[in-house]
PDB file of C-alpha atoms in Angstrom:
ATOM      1  CA  MET A   1     100.536  97.682 116.469  1.00 77.00           C
ATOM      2  CA  TYR A   2     103.166  98.254 113.801  1.00 91.00           C
ATOM      3  CA  SER A   3     101.986  98.477 110.158  1.00 96.00           C
ATOM      4  CA  GLN A   4     103.341  99.198 106.676  1.00 97.00           C
ATOM      5  CA  GLU A   5     102.096  99.071 103.081  1.00 98.00           C
ATOM      6  CA  ILE A   6     104.174  97.958 100.117  1.00 98.00           C
ATOM      7  CA  THR A   7     103.469  98.068  96.403  1.00 97.00           C
ATOM      8  CA  VAL A   8     103.860  94.926  94.286  1.00 97.00           C
ATOM      9  CA  ARG A   9     103.947  94.979  90.488  1.00 96.00           C
ATOM     10  CA  THR A  10     102.207  91.812  89.274  1.00 94.00           C
ATOM     11  CA  GLY A  11     102.204  92.605  85.554  1.00 90.00           C
ATOM     12  CA  ASP A  12      99.733  91.608  82.871  1.00 89.00           C
ATOM     13  CA  SER A  13      99.482  87.856  83.447  1.00 93.00           C
ATOM     14  CA  PRO A  14      98.255  85.761  86.388  1.00 95.00           C
ATOM     15  CA  THR A  15     100.992  85.502  88.978  1.00 96.00           C
ATOM     16  CA  VAL A  16     102.038  84.189  92.348  1.00 97.00           C
ATOM     17  CA  ALA A  17     104.440  86.719  93.888  1.00 97.00           C
ATOM     18  CA  ASP A  18     106.551  85.684  96.880  1.00 97.00           C
ATOM     19  CA  LEU A  19     106.187  88.229  99.700  1.00 98.00           C
ATOM     20  CA  THR A  20     108.273  86.379 102.294  1.00 98.00           C
ATOM     21  CA  ASP A  21     111.415  88.519 102.038  1.00 97.00           C
ATOM     22  CA  SER A  22     109.342  91.725 102.116  1.00 98.00           C
ATOM     23  CA  ALA A  23     107.523  90.462 105.213  1.00 98.00           C
ATOM     24  CA  GLN A  24     110.797  89.635 106.960  1.00 97.00           C
ATOM     25  CA  ARG A  25     112.226  93.095 106.105  1.00 97.00           C
ATOM     26  CA  PHE A  26     109.079  94.618 107.617  1.00 97.00           C
ATOM     27  CA  LEU A  27     109.600  92.595 110.800  1.00 97.00           C
ATOM     28  CA  ALA A  28     113.232  93.683 111.040  1.00 95.00           C
ATOM     29  CA  GLY A  29     111.981  97.193 111.826  1.00 91.00           C
ATOM     30  CA  ALA A  30     110.042  95.908 114.831  1.00 90.00           C
ATOM     31  CA  GLY A  31     112.946  94.232 116.613  1.00 89.00           C
ATOM     32  CA  ARG A  32     113.035  90.835 118.304  1.00 92.00           C
ATOM     33  CA  VAL A  33     109.364  90.474 119.184  1.00 94.00           C
ATOM     34  CA  ASP A  34     106.886  87.620 119.334  1.00 97.00           C
ATOM     35  CA  GLY A  35     103.403  88.003 117.907  1.00 97.00           C
ATOM     36  CA  LEU A  36     101.401  87.598 114.734  1.00 98.00           C
ATOM     37  CA  LEU A  37     102.049  89.035 111.303  1.00 98.00           C
ATOM     38  CA  HIS A  38      98.836  89.801 109.463  1.00 98.00           C
ATOM     39  CA  VAL A  39      99.192  90.168 105.680  1.00 98.00           C
ATOM     40  CA  PHE A  40      96.260  91.806 103.881  1.00 98.00           C
ATOM     41  CA  VAL A  41      95.612  92.686 100.236  1.00 98.00           C
ATOM     42  CA  PRO A  42      92.960  95.443  99.997  1.00 97.00           C
ATOM     43  CA  HIS A  43      91.749  94.380  96.551  1.00 95.00           C
ATOM     44  CA  ALA A  44      88.590  92.574  95.425  1.00 94.00           C
ATOM     45  CA  THR A  45      90.503  90.418  92.928  1.00 95.00           C
ATOM     46  CA  ALA A  46      93.617  89.127  94.726  1.00 97.00           C
ATOM     47  CA  GLY A  47      94.472  86.834  97.601  1.00 98.00           C
ATOM     48  CA  VAL A  48      97.233  85.725  99.946  1.00 98.00           C
ATOM     49  CA  ALA A  49      98.353  82.100 100.181  1.00 98.00           C
ATOM     50  CA  ILE A  50     100.978  80.198 102.117  1.00 98.00           C
ATOM     51  CA  LEU A  51     102.606  77.658  99.831  1.00 96.00           C
ATOM     52  CA  GLU A  52     105.855  76.341  98.457  1.00 94.00           C
ATOM     53  CA  THR A  53     107.253  78.346  95.550  1.00 92.00           C
ATOM     54  CA  GLY A  54     109.902  77.664  92.943  1.00 86.00           C
ATOM     55  CA  ALA A  55     109.245  73.927  92.668  1.00 89.00           C
ATOM     56  CA  GLY A  56     106.138  74.204  90.493  1.00 93.00           C
ATOM     57  CA  SER A  57     103.524  74.620  93.221  1.00 95.00           C
ATOM     58  CA  ASP A  58     102.927  78.257  92.278  1.00 94.00           C
ATOM     59  CA  ASP A  59     102.286  77.262  88.645  1.00 95.00           C
ATOM     60  CA  ASP A  60     100.135  74.342  89.840  1.00 97.00           C
ATOM     61  CA  LEU A  61      98.036  76.774  91.901  1.00 97.00           C
ATOM     62  CA  LEU A  62      97.461  79.025  88.873  1.00 96.00           C
ATOM     63  CA  ALA A  63      96.561  75.979  86.730  1.00 97.00           C
ATOM     64  CA  ALA A  64      94.102  74.739  89.378  1.00 97.00           C
ATOM     65  CA  LEU A  65      92.512  78.201  89.574  1.00 96.00           C
ATOM     66  CA  ASP A  66      92.170  78.228  85.770  1.00 95.00           C
ATOM     67  CA  GLU A  67      90.303  74.912  85.990  1.00 96.00           C
ATOM     68  CA  LEU A  68      88.071  76.027  88.875  1.00 95.00           C
ATOM     69  CA  LEU A  69      87.567  79.579  87.584  1.00 93.00           C
ATOM     70  CA  PRO A  70      87.855  79.575  83.778  1.00 92.00           C
ATOM     71  CA  ARG A  71      88.447  82.890  82.022  1.00 88.00           C
ATOM     72  CA  ASP A  72      85.335  82.776  79.816  1.00 89.00           C
ATOM     73  CA  ASP A  73      81.946  84.468  79.458  1.00 86.00           C
ATOM     74  CA  ARG A  74      80.025  82.486  82.122  1.00 88.00           C
ATOM     75  CA  TRP A  75      80.445  85.197  84.777  1.00 83.00           C
ATOM     76  CA  ARG A  76      77.723  87.747  85.584  1.00 87.00           C
ATOM     77  CA  HIS A  77      80.342  90.295  86.627  1.00 80.00           C
ATOM     78  CA  ARG A  78      81.389  91.484  83.171  1.00 77.00           C
ATOM     79  CA  HIS A  79      83.475  94.658  83.254  1.00 81.00           C
ATOM     80  CA  GLY A  80      87.157  94.576  82.280  1.00 77.00           C
ATOM     81  CA  SER A  81      88.863  91.941  80.154  1.00 81.00           C
ATOM     82  CA  PRO A  82      86.936  88.821  79.031  1.00 78.00           C
ATOM     83  CA  GLY A  83      86.359  86.462  81.947  1.00 78.00           C
ATOM     84  CA  HIS A  84      87.297  89.090  84.535  1.00 86.00           C
ATOM     85  CA  GLY A  85      84.324  88.029  86.659  1.00 88.00           C
ATOM     86  CA  ARG A  86      86.321  85.017  87.787  1.00 90.00           C
ATOM     87  CA  ASP A  87      88.875  87.357  89.363  1.00 92.00           C
ATOM     88  CA  HIS A  88      86.147  88.630  91.687  1.00 93.00           C
ATOM     89  CA  VAL A  89      85.411  85.066  92.835  1.00 93.00           C
ATOM     90  CA  LEU A  90      89.088  84.320  93.571  1.00 94.00           C
ATOM     91  CA  PRO A  91      89.105  85.819  97.126  1.00 95.00           C
ATOM     92  CA  ALA A  92      86.441  83.293  98.171  1.00 96.00           C
ATOM     93  CA  LEU A  93      88.984  80.532  97.419  1.00 96.00           C
ATOM     94  CA  VAL A  94      92.243  82.356  98.158  1.00 98.00           C
ATOM     95  CA  PRO A  95      91.360  84.851 100.906  1.00 98.00           C
ATOM     96  CA  PRO A  96      92.814  88.368 100.837  1.00 98.00           C
ATOM     97  CA  TYR A  97      94.704  87.778 104.098  1.00 98.00           C
ATOM     98  CA  ALA A  98      96.948  85.404 106.023  1.00 98.00           C
ATOM     99  CA  THR A  99      98.278  85.408 109.574  1.00 98.00           C
ATOM    100  CA  VAL A 100     101.713  83.982 110.419  1.00 98.00           C
ATOM    101  CA  PRO A 101     103.343  83.483 113.846  1.00 98.00           C
ATOM    102  CA  VAL A 102     106.409  85.602 114.603  1.00 98.00           C
ATOM    103  CA  LEU A 103     108.993  84.316 117.086  1.00 97.00           C
ATOM    104  CA  ASP A 104     111.926  86.453 118.160  1.00 96.00           C
ATOM    105  CA  GLY A 105     111.326  88.787 115.203  1.00 96.00           C
ATOM    106  CA  ARG A 106     111.347  86.002 112.583  1.00 97.00           C
ATOM    107  CA  LEU A 107     108.536  84.435 110.572  1.00 98.00           C
ATOM    108  CA  ALA A 108     107.683  81.023 112.025  1.00 98.00           C
ATOM    109  CA  LEU A 109     107.023  79.386 108.651  1.00 97.00           C
ATOM    110  CA  GLY A 110     107.688  75.764 107.794  1.00 95.00           C
ATOM    111  CA  THR A 111     110.783  74.867 105.772  1.00 93.00           C
ATOM    112  CA  TRP A 112     109.111  75.130 102.356  1.00 95.00           C
ATOM    113  CA  GLN A 113     106.410  77.685 103.162  1.00 97.00           C
ATOM    114  CA  SER A 114     106.289  81.152 101.613  1.00 97.00           C
ATOM    115  CA  ILE A 115     103.803  84.003 101.917  1.00 98.00           C
ATOM    116  CA  CYS A 116     102.474  84.728  98.420  1.00 98.00           C
ATOM    117  CA  LEU A 117     100.278  87.252  96.683  1.00 98.00           C
ATOM    118  CA  VAL A 118      97.966  85.468  94.232  1.00 98.00           C
ATOM    119  CA  ASP A 119      96.750  87.725  91.440  1.00 96.00           C
ATOM    120  CA  THR A 120      94.820  86.463  88.414  1.00 94.00           C
ATOM    121  CA  ASN A 121      93.562  89.924  87.433  1.00 93.00           C
ATOM    122  CA  ILE A 122      95.374  90.988  84.249  1.00 89.00           C
ATOM    123  CA  ASP A 123      93.610  94.384  84.317  1.00 90.00           C
ATOM    124  CA  ASN A 124      95.399  95.656  87.454  1.00 90.00           C
ATOM    125  CA  PRO A 125      99.215  95.311  87.279  1.00 93.00           C
ATOM    126  CA  VAL A 126      99.991  97.034  90.602  1.00 96.00           C
ATOM    127  CA  ARG A 127      98.866  95.828  94.051  1.00 96.00           C
ATOM    128  CA  THR A 128      99.074  97.083  97.608  1.00 98.00           C
ATOM    129  CA  VAL A 129      99.948  94.698 100.435  1.00 98.00           C
ATOM    130  CA  ARG A 130      99.567  95.714 104.074  1.00 98.00           C
ATOM    131  CA  PHE A 131     101.723  94.112 106.781  1.00 98.00           C
ATOM    132  CA  SER A 132     100.574  94.514 110.405  1.00 98.00           C
ATOM    133  CA  LEU A 133     102.427  93.154 113.413  1.00 97.00           C
ATOM    134  CA  LEU A 134     100.312  92.301 116.434  1.00 96.00           C
ATOM    135  CA  PRO A 135     102.787  91.841 119.315  1.00 94.00           C
ATOM    136  CA  ALA A 136     102.187  89.110 121.882  1.00 91.00           C
TER     137      ALA A 136
END
């Protein structure tokens, strides 16, 4: 197994950060292999999604999460900024991992698919992402 961690700065507002180029750079170090790329975020308040970016879908995802998980005082988990409890529910909807096929050393994503870090937690501006290649 081949593995690497990267650091992603997400800032102080909810964000969808495209990890696709970083994932492909990681794979370049492994050569022309087939297998599975596992992407994992070791945080209790972030997730990984496969979606289209740049055409509004990333903003639509954040808007949908705001509707499903409002940033208000309804949450029992109350440390951090107001409404932070919702950030701890996020990984149940956007899991902290994704697995993508790799063919000949390249991500086997669909035309409009990207691997994205989803982070609604405004209290933690820096995230770790772990890439692991499981060869076939």
